[in-house]
Amino acid sequence: MANRKDSRIEPSFEGPPQARSQPGLSVSEEDRVVPSNRKASARRKSSKAKSSRGGRGRSRRGLFGVLGRLFYWCFVLAIWGGIAVAGVVVYYGAKMPAATTWSIPDRAPNIKIVSADGQLLANRGMSGGEAVGLHEMSPYIPEAVIAIEDRRFYSHFGVDPIGLSRAMVTNLIGGHFSQGGSTLTQQLAKNLFLKPDRTLERKVQEVLLALWLEHKHTKDQILEMYLNRVYFGSGAFGVEAASRRYFGKSARDVTLSEAALLAGLLKAPSRLSPARDPKAAEERSQLVLAAMREEGKISDKELKTALSAPATRAPSYWTGSENYVADTIMEELPDLIGDVRGDIVIDSTVDLNLQKLAEQSIRRLIDESGKKLNVTQGALVSIDDSGAVRAMVGGYDYSTSQFDRASEARRQPGSAFKPFVYMAALEAGRTPDSIRNDAPIKIGNWTPDNYGGKYFGKVTLATALAKSLNSVAAQLTMEVGPNAVVEAAHRMGIQSELQANTSIALGTSEVTPLELTSAYVPFANGGYKPDIHFIRRITTAEGKVLYDSGGGSAPRVVKPEIVGMMNSMMTGTVEVGTAKKAAFAWPSAGKTGTSQNSRDAWFVGYTANLTTGVWFGNDDGTGMKKVTGGALPAQAWHEFMVAAHEGVPVRPLPGTWKSTPADTIVPDDIPSADNNQPAPVPSASVGQQAPSAQPTQAAAPARVARPAQTVDADGFNMPADDGTTASVGHPVPPGNVGGPLKKRKQTSILDILGGG
């Protein structure tokens, strides 16, 4: 039995346990029971659930991983950024002077301006102001300054992160620098110790010095130092000087509206100065008052009272036209030497005797004829051949109006612009003997009538310029193109934007007397364009030279032969043309100009020593009563130039030109101009040396007067320079272009602006 038992064959079964437990049961492969679908489904669901939980876990772990990595790298970058910032601070901080030298000066420096002959021209800097304690000055002043400049002054630590962030966002959105984030402490640090350069080095050092100031001084001390040193425009440093400058009173007595005006100047002292632009200053002061009300510094009643009674300016205690020059010098000073750290002496180019002479001439003519001719203002600029300004009068009376009409007022030059038209024509191949037909013409909707309605028919260009014929100037502009005229004017020294249209022939684009006069200088010195300057040298009180204009060389901007032809033609303006009242014993040339309805009257003329421009008109643009450039301007020019040339040896104008007509008188013994002609040197008694690159020209006999010739009209054919029919690239209008004029009309300003 044992053997049987041992020989029993056990079924090969891998099924469920309960099946295996039954003895004697044998199941074939085909008889296997298929597992329950429910259990298999349960297993699948369990597997899916595990997979889903694992996926969500991995997703969460992935998100946290990305955030973690981002936080990690931001932290790393922040550390390296902090290290870089610290490195920059340490680097620029190491370049600062030792802290022992950070002493605050007792007062703002004085600026002494002297004339070319050593006379005192002006004293600026403190300008009569003294340091005023914060408790002494009107309380409205510090309140107004804090409200508009630094609202968190008493809460920040010298640097205002909120204000800086706001300024950065505003500048980024605007795409340009329009708002600053500097605190009053930073501004004081810059004014006391640093240069005005907009560099990273200066900004870092400004922050460090601001922190030092906050550590060493109280808020009230910082504010007091700031108010006693900051620039308020028109040469006034410190609140006391500004109060006396604008209101004729001490800072102790300033009213609310006056304090608002002073605080408003700090954004742009020169541009917003009430002496320059009263309207802009008043608009800015209203913003200050609104800021004070918003900050709770003033009540609604005080705001209403201040708005209804704006600040009024007192006549300046600075009198004399030389202060126009002093103001201009003060504007240029920061660009030449940066912030003034100590007392300095400025040697100007201005001759005080000539300055007084120019002022007297302008005032006398207005006093005598102002009411009768409706003239209230005048300006005069005189420049020698080296570009040194020898005299500049910016208005009738500096004490009542500090607006500089010589360097800031842009007015239409009228026919005084025509020399650039004729110069462009000469450079295109014309000559003074070229003939054009002076007759009524119409170009588009523009009819450039001659003054007085008189026409001369066929005339030479010399005659046309001497008699200031509008018709011929318009024709030449069409021939050479307005762009050529604009290019010539800019090349000679005009800086204002010029409109390149046909009406530019009559001077419709506005310019300042200073730039128009400077653009005539190359005619006087042989074709060279010098740098126009008011300052010769700047030294410390101890004599150390901080700036020297030097001699230097001036570039040639017009050929000698063109200079000779232009001088020959413009001599006719003085001898037989529209400026006969300007003639005196020296060889001279120039051009008159009168804008529409006599709003502006000009004469710009020159000798081999001086170029002088004179303007008369009214600030509000109202017309004068038939005042032309050949009247008051020519008279003022004559008076000034006669006195300026007294005792000076006579010298001829540079360049010569021989006319082809037989009736033209030109001496045979004067050599013709060539490209090697040197620039003349002005007389020592009248101006500085001309550019050092050019040698001195020996004196030559004065040219015999060559009157401009008028040719009778016998038709409308336009001969060219060689006597044949004209053939030029641009159209040459005949006298009847546009059809016959049934009734001649006066040129209106709308016609001029819309013409061409």
PDB file of C-alpha atoms in Angstrom, residues 193-461:
ATOM      1  CA  PHE A 193      30.417 118.577  -3.812  1.00  0.00           C
ATOM      2  CA  LEU A 194      29.788 117.173  -7.305  1.00  0.00           C
ATOM      3  CA  LYS A 195      29.729 118.105 -10.951  1.00  0.00           C
ATOM      4  CA  PRO A 196      26.389 118.153 -12.811  1.00  0.00           C
ATOM      5  CA  ASP A 197      27.330 115.231 -15.108  1.00  0.00           C
ATOM      6  CA  ARG A 198      24.604 112.634 -15.602  1.00  0.00           C
ATOM      7  CA  THR A 199      26.812 109.598 -15.010  1.00  0.00           C
ATOM      8  CA  LEU A 200      26.565 106.482 -12.863  1.00  0.00           C
ATOM      9  CA  GLU A 201      29.634 107.591 -10.918  1.00  0.00           C
ATOM     10  CA  ARG A 202      28.091 110.935 -10.013  1.00  0.00           C
ATOM     11  CA  LYS A 203      24.789 109.301  -9.024  1.00  0.00           C
ATOM     12  CA  VAL A 204      26.464 106.778  -6.728  1.00  0.00           C
ATOM     13  CA  GLN A 205      28.584 109.453  -5.109  1.00  0.00           C
ATOM     14  CA  GLU A 206      25.495 111.652  -4.736  1.00  0.00           C
ATOM     15  CA  VAL A 207      23.710 108.918  -2.798  1.00  0.00           C
ATOM     16  CA  LEU A 208      26.724 108.321  -0.530  1.00  0.00           C
ATOM     17  CA  LEU A 209      27.081 112.030   0.193  1.00  0.00           C
ATOM     18  CA  ALA A 210      23.341 112.331   0.845  1.00  0.00           C
ATOM     19  CA  LEU A 211      23.579 109.570   3.446  1.00  0.00           C
ATOM     20  CA  TRP A 212      26.540 111.363   5.007  1.00  0.00           C
ATOM     21  CA  LEU A 213      24.636 114.665   5.135  1.00  0.00           C
ATOM     22  CA  GLU A 214      21.663 112.977   6.788  1.00  0.00           C
ATOM     23  CA  HIS A 215      24.017 111.465   9.356  1.00  0.00           C
ATOM     24  CA  LYS A 216      25.879 114.693  10.131  1.00  0.00           C
ATOM     25  CA  HIS A 217      23.033 117.233  10.000  1.00  0.00           C
ATOM     26  CA  THR A 218      19.404 117.534  11.001  1.00  0.00           C
ATOM     27  CA  LYS A 219      16.596 117.800   8.451  1.00  0.00           C
ATOM     28  CA  ASP A 220      16.110 121.497   9.203  1.00  0.00           C
ATOM     29  CA  GLN A 221      19.811 122.186   8.733  1.00  0.00           C
ATOM     30  CA  ILE A 222      19.800 120.380   5.369  1.00  0.00           C
ATOM     31  CA  LEU A 223      16.725 122.277   4.194  1.00  0.00           C
ATOM     32  CA  GLU A 224      18.206 125.596   5.292  1.00  0.00           C
ATOM     33  CA  MET A 225      21.490 124.925   3.475  1.00  0.00           C
ATOM     34  CA  TYR A 226      19.586 123.894   0.361  1.00  0.00           C
ATOM     35  CA  LEU A 227      17.418 127.026   0.252  1.00  0.00           C
ATOM     36  CA  ASN A 228      20.423 129.294   0.732  1.00  0.00           C
ATOM     37  CA  ARG A 229      22.425 127.712  -2.107  1.00  0.00           C
ATOM     38  CA  VAL A 230      20.052 126.494  -4.815  1.00  0.00           C
ATOM     39  CA  TYR A 231      19.843 128.376  -8.145  1.00  0.00           C
ATOM     40  CA  PHE A 232      16.577 130.259  -8.769  1.00  0.00           C
ATOM     41  CA  GLY A 233      17.349 131.542 -12.275  1.00  0.00           C
ATOM     42  CA  SER A 234      18.373 134.947 -13.635  1.00  0.00           C
ATOM     43  CA  GLY A 235      21.681 134.775 -11.789  1.00  0.00           C
ATOM     44  CA  ALA A 236      20.136 134.466  -8.301  1.00  0.00           C
ATOM     45  CA  PHE A 237      21.642 131.855  -5.971  1.00  0.00           C
ATOM     46  CA  GLY A 238      19.836 131.386  -2.672  1.00  0.00           C
ATOM     47  CA  VAL A 239      16.346 132.303  -1.561  1.00  0.00           C
ATOM     48  CA  GLU A 240      17.309 135.763  -0.309  1.00  0.00           C
ATOM     49  CA  ALA A 241      18.921 136.786  -3.607  1.00  0.00           C
ATOM     50  CA  ALA A 242      15.945 135.386  -5.527  1.00  0.00           C
ATOM     51  CA  SER A 243      13.416 137.222  -3.347  1.00  0.00           C
ATOM     52  CA  ARG A 244      15.149 140.519  -3.882  1.00  0.00           C
ATOM     53  CA  ARG A 245      15.742 139.705  -7.547  1.00  0.00           C
ATOM     54  CA  TYR A 246      12.086 139.060  -8.386  1.00  0.00           C
ATOM     55  CA  PHE A 247      10.056 140.884  -5.729  1.00  0.00           C
ATOM     56  CA  GLY A 248      12.344 143.592  -4.378  1.00  0.00           C
ATOM     57  CA  LYS A 249      11.953 142.315  -0.822  1.00  0.00           C
ATOM     58  CA  SER A 250      13.625 140.025   1.692  1.00  0.00           C
ATOM     59  CA  ALA A 251      12.802 136.330   1.911  1.00  0.00           C
ATOM     60  CA  ARG A 252      11.427 137.165   5.360  1.00  0.00           C
ATOM     61  CA  ASP A 253       8.507 139.049   3.796  1.00  0.00           C
ATOM     62  CA  VAL A 254       7.560 136.720   0.937  1.00  0.00           C
ATOM     63  CA  THR A 255       3.833 135.975   0.544  1.00  0.00           C
ATOM     64  CA  LEU A 256       2.228 132.624  -0.262  1.00  0.00           C
ATOM     65  CA  SER A 257       1.883 133.328  -3.992  1.00  0.00           C
ATOM     66  CA  GLU A 258       5.486 134.586  -4.144  1.00  0.00           C
ATOM     67  CA  ALA A 259       6.764 131.510  -2.293  1.00  0.00           C
ATOM     68  CA  ALA A 260       4.922 129.288  -4.774  1.00  0.00           C
ATOM     69  CA  LEU A 261       6.568 131.101  -7.668  1.00  0.00           C
ATOM     70  CA  LEU A 262      10.035 130.660  -6.121  1.00  0.00           C
ATOM     71  CA  ALA A 263       9.465 126.951  -5.461  1.00  0.00           C
ATOM     72  CA  GLY A 264       8.235 126.460  -9.008  1.00  0.00           C
ATOM     73  CA  LEU A 265      11.511 127.773 -10.426  1.00  0.00           C
ATOM     74  CA  LEU A 266      13.549 124.873  -9.059  1.00  0.00           C
ATOM     75  CA  LYS A 267      12.439 122.482 -11.820  1.00  0.00           C
ATOM     76  CA  ALA A 268      13.932 124.645 -14.587  1.00  0.00           C
ATOM     77  CA  PRO A 269      15.321 127.922 -13.177  1.00  0.00           C
ATOM     78  CA  SER A 270      16.329 129.472 -16.485  1.00  0.00           C
ATOM     79  CA  ARG A 271      13.315 128.436 -18.542  1.00  0.00           C
ATOM     80  CA  LEU A 272      10.712 129.234 -15.875  1.00  0.00           C
ATOM     81  CA  SER A 273      12.239 132.476 -14.647  1.00  0.00           C
ATOM     82  CA  PRO A 274       9.559 135.203 -14.488  1.00  0.00           C
ATOM     83  CA  ALA A 275      12.155 137.534 -15.972  1.00  0.00           C
ATOM     84  CA  ARG A 276      12.185 135.320 -19.076  1.00  0.00           C
ATOM     85  CA  ASP A 277       8.697 133.818 -19.263  1.00  0.00           C
ATOM     86  CA  PRO A 278       6.198 135.288 -16.754  1.00  0.00           C
ATOM     87  CA  LYS A 279       3.346 133.136 -18.084  1.00  0.00           C
ATOM     88  CA  ALA A 280       5.245 129.864 -17.634  1.00  0.00           C
ATOM     89  CA  ALA A 281       6.366 130.932 -14.159  1.00  0.00           C
ATOM     90  CA  GLU A 282       2.779 131.700 -13.129  1.00  0.00           C
ATOM     91  CA  GLU A 283       1.448 128.386 -14.489  1.00  0.00           C
ATOM     92  CA  ARG A 284       4.120 126.521 -12.558  1.00  0.00           C
ATOM     93  CA  SER A 285       3.335 128.436  -9.349  1.00  0.00           C
ATOM     94  CA  GLN A 286      -0.293 127.323  -9.615  1.00  0.00           C
ATOM     95  CA  LEU A 287       0.863 123.687  -9.645  1.00  0.00           C
ATOM     96  CA  VAL A 288       2.866 124.384  -6.499  1.00  0.00           C
ATOM     97  CA  LEU A 289      -0.189 125.870  -4.765  1.00  0.00           C
ATOM     98  CA  ALA A 290      -2.250 122.816  -5.702  1.00  0.00           C
ATOM     99  CA  ALA A 291       0.454 120.534  -4.286  1.00  0.00           C
ATOM    100  CA  MET A 292       0.523 122.541  -1.042  1.00  0.00           C
ATOM    101  CA  ARG A 293      -3.240 122.202  -0.693  1.00  0.00           C
ATOM    102  CA  GLU A 294      -3.062 118.467  -1.399  1.00  0.00           C
ATOM    103  CA  GLU A 295      -0.441 118.078   1.325  1.00  0.00           C
ATOM    104  CA  GLY A 296      -2.527 120.100   3.762  1.00  0.00           C
ATOM    105  CA  LYS A 297       0.006 122.931   4.011  1.00  0.00           C
ATOM    106  CA  ILE A 298      -2.605 125.558   3.184  1.00  0.00           C
ATOM    107  CA  SER A 299      -6.378 125.845   3.437  1.00  0.00           C
ATOM    108  CA  ASP A 300      -8.912 126.265   0.649  1.00  0.00           C
ATOM    109  CA  LYS A 301      -9.260 129.911   1.586  1.00  0.00           C
ATOM    110  CA  GLU A 302      -5.517 130.517   1.355  1.00  0.00           C
ATOM    111  CA  LEU A 303      -5.404 128.723  -1.998  1.00  0.00           C
ATOM    112  CA  LYS A 304      -8.228 130.849  -3.384  1.00  0.00           C
ATOM    113  CA  THR A 305      -6.599 134.059  -2.156  1.00  0.00           C
ATOM    114  CA  ALA A 306      -3.214 133.156  -3.642  1.00  0.00           C
ATOM    115  CA  LEU A 307      -4.724 132.238  -7.019  1.00  0.00           C
ATOM    116  CA  SER A 308      -6.655 135.502  -7.161  1.00  0.00           C
ATOM    117  CA  ALA A 309      -3.577 137.582  -6.260  1.00  0.00           C
ATOM    118  CA  PRO A 310      -0.594 136.136  -8.196  1.00  0.00           C
ATOM    119  CA  ALA A 311       2.940 137.276  -7.468  1.00  0.00           C
ATOM    120  CA  THR A 312       4.009 140.532  -9.110  1.00  0.00           C
ATOM    121  CA  ARG A 313       7.592 141.255 -10.057  1.00  0.00           C
ATOM    122  CA  ALA A 314       9.369 144.384  -8.897  1.00  0.00           C
ATOM    123  CA  PRO A 315      11.722 146.303 -11.190  1.00  0.00           C
ATOM    124  CA  SER A 316      15.138 144.729 -10.978  1.00  0.00           C
ATOM    125  CA  TYR A 317      17.795 146.307  -8.830  1.00  0.00           C
ATOM    126  CA  TRP A 318      20.126 145.274 -11.629  1.00  0.00           C
ATOM    127  CA  THR A 319      19.993 147.921 -14.321  1.00  0.00           C
ATOM    128  CA  GLY A 320      21.920 148.429 -17.516  1.00  0.00           C
ATOM    129  CA  SER A 321      21.970 146.452 -20.759  1.00  0.00           C
ATOM    130  CA  GLU A 322      25.232 144.753 -19.762  1.00  0.00           C
ATOM    131  CA  ASN A 323      23.100 142.482 -17.588  1.00  0.00           C
ATOM    132  CA  TYR A 324      21.705 140.868 -20.733  1.00  0.00           C
ATOM    133  CA  VAL A 325      25.287 139.787 -21.422  1.00  0.00           C
ATOM    134  CA  ALA A 326      25.779 138.698 -17.804  1.00  0.00           C
ATOM    135  CA  ASP A 327      22.634 136.533 -17.958  1.00  0.00           C
ATOM    136  CA  THR A 328      23.864 134.840 -21.126  1.00  0.00           C
ATOM    137  CA  ILE A 329      27.278 134.206 -19.570  1.00  0.00           C
ATOM    138  CA  MET A 330      25.662 132.674 -16.487  1.00  0.00           C
ATOM    139  CA  GLU A 331      23.682 130.337 -18.733  1.00  0.00           C
ATOM    140  CA  GLU A 332      26.852 129.168 -20.510  1.00  0.00           C
ATOM    141  CA  LEU A 333      28.972 128.833 -17.384  1.00  0.00           C
ATOM    142  CA  PRO A 334      27.917 125.304 -16.247  1.00  0.00           C
ATOM    143  CA  ASP A 335      28.755 123.853 -19.671  1.00  0.00           C
ATOM    144  CA  LEU A 336      32.261 125.327 -19.518  1.00  0.00           C
ATOM    145  CA  ILE A 337      33.401 124.554 -15.959  1.00  0.00           C
ATOM    146  CA  GLY A 338      30.522 122.719 -14.259  1.00  0.00           C
ATOM    147  CA  ASP A 339      29.379 123.820 -10.816  1.00  0.00           C
ATOM    148  CA  VAL A 340      31.166 126.841  -9.385  1.00  0.00           C
ATOM    149  CA  ARG A 341      32.990 125.800  -6.213  1.00  0.00           C
ATOM    150  CA  GLY A 342      34.732 129.040  -5.301  1.00  0.00           C
ATOM    151  CA  ASP A 343      34.965 132.691  -6.250  1.00  0.00           C
ATOM    152  CA  ILE A 344      35.794 133.115  -9.928  1.00  0.00           C
ATOM    153  CA  VAL A 345      36.517 135.928 -12.371  1.00  0.00           C
ATOM    154  CA  ILE A 346      35.117 135.825 -15.910  1.00  0.00           C
ATOM    155  CA  ASP A 347      36.860 137.890 -18.579  1.00  0.00           C
ATOM    156  CA  SER A 348      34.170 138.619 -21.152  1.00  0.00           C
ATOM    157  CA  THR A 349      34.554 139.713 -24.757  1.00  0.00           C
ATOM    158  CA  VAL A 350      32.230 142.688 -24.328  1.00  0.00           C
ATOM    159  CA  ASP A 351      33.587 146.235 -24.578  1.00  0.00           C
ATOM    160  CA  LEU A 352      31.650 148.108 -21.894  1.00  0.00           C
ATOM    161  CA  ASN A 353      32.069 151.434 -23.707  1.00  0.00           C
ATOM    162  CA  LEU A 354      30.546 149.986 -26.883  1.00  0.00           C
ATOM    163  CA  GLN A 355      27.848 148.330 -24.789  1.00  0.00           C
ATOM    164  CA  LYS A 356      26.815 151.650 -23.248  1.00  0.00           C
ATOM    165  CA  LEU A 357      26.940 153.291 -26.645  1.00  0.00           C
ATOM    166  CA  ALA A 358      24.616 150.676 -28.149  1.00  0.00           C
ATOM    167  CA  GLU A 359      22.191 150.970 -25.244  1.00  0.00           C
ATOM    168  CA  GLN A 360      22.066 154.758 -25.519  1.00  0.00           C
ATOM    169  CA  SER A 361      21.387 154.602 -29.260  1.00  0.00           C
ATOM    170  CA  ILE A 362      18.507 152.131 -28.913  1.00  0.00           C
ATOM    171  CA  ARG A 363      16.907 154.015 -26.031  1.00  0.00           C
ATOM    172  CA  ARG A 364      17.301 157.440 -27.614  1.00  0.00           C
ATOM    173  CA  LEU A 365      15.610 156.420 -30.864  1.00  0.00           C
ATOM    174  CA  ILE A 366      12.704 154.787 -29.030  1.00  0.00           C
ATOM    175  CA  ASP A 367      12.336 157.773 -26.704  1.00  0.00           C
ATOM    176  CA  GLU A 368      12.229 160.157 -29.661  1.00  0.00           C
ATOM    177  CA  SER A 369      10.083 158.149 -32.090  1.00  0.00           C
ATOM    178  CA  GLY A 370       8.486 155.352 -30.081  1.00  0.00           C
ATOM    179  CA  LYS A 371       5.041 156.848 -29.574  1.00  0.00           C
ATOM    180  CA  LYS A 372       4.861 158.383 -33.020  1.00  0.00           C
ATOM    181  CA  LEU A 373       5.931 155.193 -34.816  1.00  0.00           C
ATOM    182  CA  ASN A 374       4.528 152.664 -32.318  1.00  0.00           C
ATOM    183  CA  VAL A 375       7.935 151.198 -31.425  1.00  0.00           C
ATOM    184  CA  THR A 376       8.613 149.886 -27.910  1.00  0.00           C
ATOM    185  CA  GLN A 377      11.601 147.548 -28.204  1.00  0.00           C
ATOM    186  CA  GLY A 378      14.951 147.267 -29.904  1.00  0.00           C
ATOM    187  CA  ALA A 379      17.999 144.992 -29.885  1.00  0.00           C
ATOM    188  CA  LEU A 380      21.583 145.271 -31.093  1.00  0.00           C
ATOM    189  CA  VAL A 381      24.366 142.700 -31.486  1.00  0.00           C
ATOM    190  CA  SER A 382      27.933 143.453 -32.554  1.00  0.00           C
ATOM    191  CA  ILE A 383      30.479 140.702 -33.287  1.00  0.00           C
ATOM    192  CA  ASP A 384      34.088 140.982 -34.410  1.00  0.00           C
ATOM    193  CA  ASP A 385      35.730 138.800 -37.049  1.00  0.00           C
ATOM    194  CA  SER A 386      36.921 136.237 -34.503  1.00  0.00           C
ATOM    195  CA  GLY A 387      33.361 135.598 -33.273  1.00  0.00           C
ATOM    196  CA  ALA A 388      33.738 137.586 -30.036  1.00  0.00           C
ATOM    197  CA  VAL A 389      30.561 139.427 -29.077  1.00  0.00           C
ATOM    198  CA  ARG A 390      31.573 143.038 -28.448  1.00  0.00           C
ATOM    199  CA  ALA A 391      28.145 144.393 -27.466  1.00  0.00           C
ATOM    200  CA  MET A 392      24.654 142.977 -27.011  1.00  0.00           C
ATOM    201  CA  VAL A 393      21.541 144.923 -26.039  1.00  0.00           C
ATOM    202  CA  GLY A 394      18.506 142.713 -25.458  1.00  0.00           C
ATOM    203  CA  GLY A 395      15.823 145.360 -25.000  1.00  0.00           C
ATOM    204  CA  TYR A 396      14.873 148.919 -24.162  1.00  0.00           C
ATOM    205  CA  ASP A 397      15.264 148.606 -20.374  1.00  0.00           C
ATOM    206  CA  TYR A 398      16.693 145.626 -18.509  1.00  0.00           C
ATOM    207  CA  SER A 399      15.251 146.735 -15.173  1.00  0.00           C
ATOM    208  CA  THR A 400      11.670 146.369 -16.428  1.00  0.00           C
ATOM    209  CA  SER A 401      12.135 143.396 -18.774  1.00  0.00           C
ATOM    210  CA  GLN A 402      14.949 140.876 -18.545  1.00  0.00           C
ATOM    211  CA  PHE A 403      13.776 138.945 -21.607  1.00  0.00           C
ATOM    212  CA  ASP A 404      16.716 138.963 -24.019  1.00  0.00           C
ATOM    213  CA  ARG A 405      15.369 139.828 -27.459  1.00  0.00           C
ATOM    214  CA  ALA A 406      18.852 139.601 -28.957  1.00  0.00           C
ATOM    215  CA  SER A 407      19.469 135.933 -28.192  1.00  0.00           C
ATOM    216  CA  GLU A 408      16.005 134.534 -27.442  1.00  0.00           C
ATOM    217  CA  ALA A 409      13.367 136.319 -29.531  1.00  0.00           C
ATOM    218  CA  ARG A 410      12.771 134.684 -32.906  1.00  0.00           C
ATOM    219  CA  ARG A 411      11.341 137.095 -35.466  1.00  0.00           C
ATOM    220  CA  GLN A 412      10.930 137.159 -39.241  1.00  0.00           C
ATOM    221  CA  PRO A 413      14.045 138.739 -40.798  1.00  0.00           C
ATOM    222  CA  GLY A 414      12.302 139.850 -43.981  1.00  0.00           C
ATOM    223  CA  SER A 415      14.701 140.912 -46.728  1.00  0.00           C
ATOM    224  CA  ALA A 416      17.662 140.714 -44.332  1.00  0.00           C
ATOM    225  CA  PHE A 417      17.574 137.015 -45.213  1.00  0.00           C
ATOM    226  CA  LYS A 418      18.082 137.653 -48.944  1.00  0.00           C
ATOM    227  CA  PRO A 419      21.916 137.550 -48.890  1.00  0.00           C
ATOM    228  CA  PHE A 420      21.686 133.776 -48.402  1.00  0.00           C
ATOM    229  CA  VAL A 421      19.402 133.543 -51.448  1.00  0.00           C
ATOM    230  CA  TYR A 422      21.868 135.507 -53.577  1.00  0.00           C
ATOM    231  CA  MET A 423      24.834 133.573 -52.184  1.00  0.00           C
ATOM    232  CA  ALA A 424      23.196 130.288 -53.179  1.00  0.00           C
ATOM    233  CA  ALA A 425      22.567 131.739 -56.653  1.00  0.00           C
ATOM    234  CA  LEU A 426      26.206 132.849 -57.010  1.00  0.00           C
ATOM    235  CA  GLU A 427      27.405 129.412 -55.919  1.00  0.00           C
ATOM    236  CA  ALA A 428      25.157 127.961 -58.629  1.00  0.00           C
ATOM    237  CA  GLY A 429      26.958 130.008 -61.297  1.00  0.00           C
ATOM    238  CA  ARG A 430      25.269 133.405 -61.350  1.00  0.00           C
ATOM    239  CA  THR A 431      27.213 136.659 -61.004  1.00  0.00           C
ATOM    240  CA  PRO A 432      26.279 140.153 -59.815  1.00  0.00           C
ATOM    241  CA  ASP A 433      25.881 141.098 -63.495  1.00  0.00           C
ATOM    242  CA  SER A 434      23.380 138.311 -64.208  1.00  0.00           C
ATOM    243  CA  ILE A 435      20.106 139.861 -65.338  1.00  0.00           C
ATOM    244  CA  ARG A 436      16.609 138.987 -64.214  1.00  0.00           C
ATOM    245  CA  ASN A 437      13.289 140.588 -65.031  1.00  0.00           C
ATOM    246  CA  ASP A 438      11.735 142.481 -62.132  1.00  0.00           C
ATOM    247  CA  ALA A 439       8.026 142.412 -62.845  1.00  0.00           C
ATOM    248  CA  PRO A 440       4.810 141.319 -61.113  1.00  0.00           C
ATOM    249  CA  ILE A 441       4.803 137.523 -60.838  1.00  0.00           C
ATOM    250  CA  LYS A 442       2.601 134.919 -59.252  1.00  0.00           C
ATOM    251  CA  ILE A 443       3.913 131.609 -57.927  1.00  0.00           C
ATOM    252  CA  GLY A 444       1.034 129.341 -56.991  1.00  0.00           C
ATOM    253  CA  ASN A 445      -1.167 131.413 -54.708  1.00  0.00           C
ATOM    254  CA  TRP A 446       1.727 133.688 -53.742  1.00  0.00           C
ATOM    255  CA  THR A 447       2.328 137.151 -55.226  1.00  0.00           C
ATOM    256  CA  PRO A 448       5.659 138.549 -53.980  1.00  0.00           C
ATOM    257  CA  ASP A 449       5.069 142.264 -54.482  1.00  0.00           C
ATOM    258  CA  ASN A 450       7.929 144.730 -54.287  1.00  0.00           C
ATOM    259  CA  TYR A 451       7.805 147.275 -51.497  1.00  0.00           C
ATOM    260  CA  GLY A 452       5.737 150.221 -52.682  1.00  0.00           C
ATOM    261  CA  GLY A 453       4.591 148.322 -55.776  1.00  0.00           C
ATOM    262  CA  LYS A 454       7.460 149.636 -57.938  1.00  0.00           C
ATOM    263  CA  TYR A 455       9.108 147.415 -60.573  1.00  0.00           C
ATOM    264  CA  PHE A 456      12.296 147.988 -62.591  1.00  0.00           C
ATOM    265  CA  GLY A 457      12.152 145.502 -65.453  1.00  0.00           C
ATOM    266  CA  LYS A 458      15.483 143.972 -66.459  1.00  0.00           C
ATOM    267  CA  VAL A 459      17.986 144.443 -63.653  1.00  0.00           C
ATOM    268  CA  THR A 460      21.291 142.980 -62.572  1.00  0.00           C
ATOM    269  CA  LEU A 461      21.395 140.888 -59.442  1.00  0.00           C
TER     270      LEU A 461
END
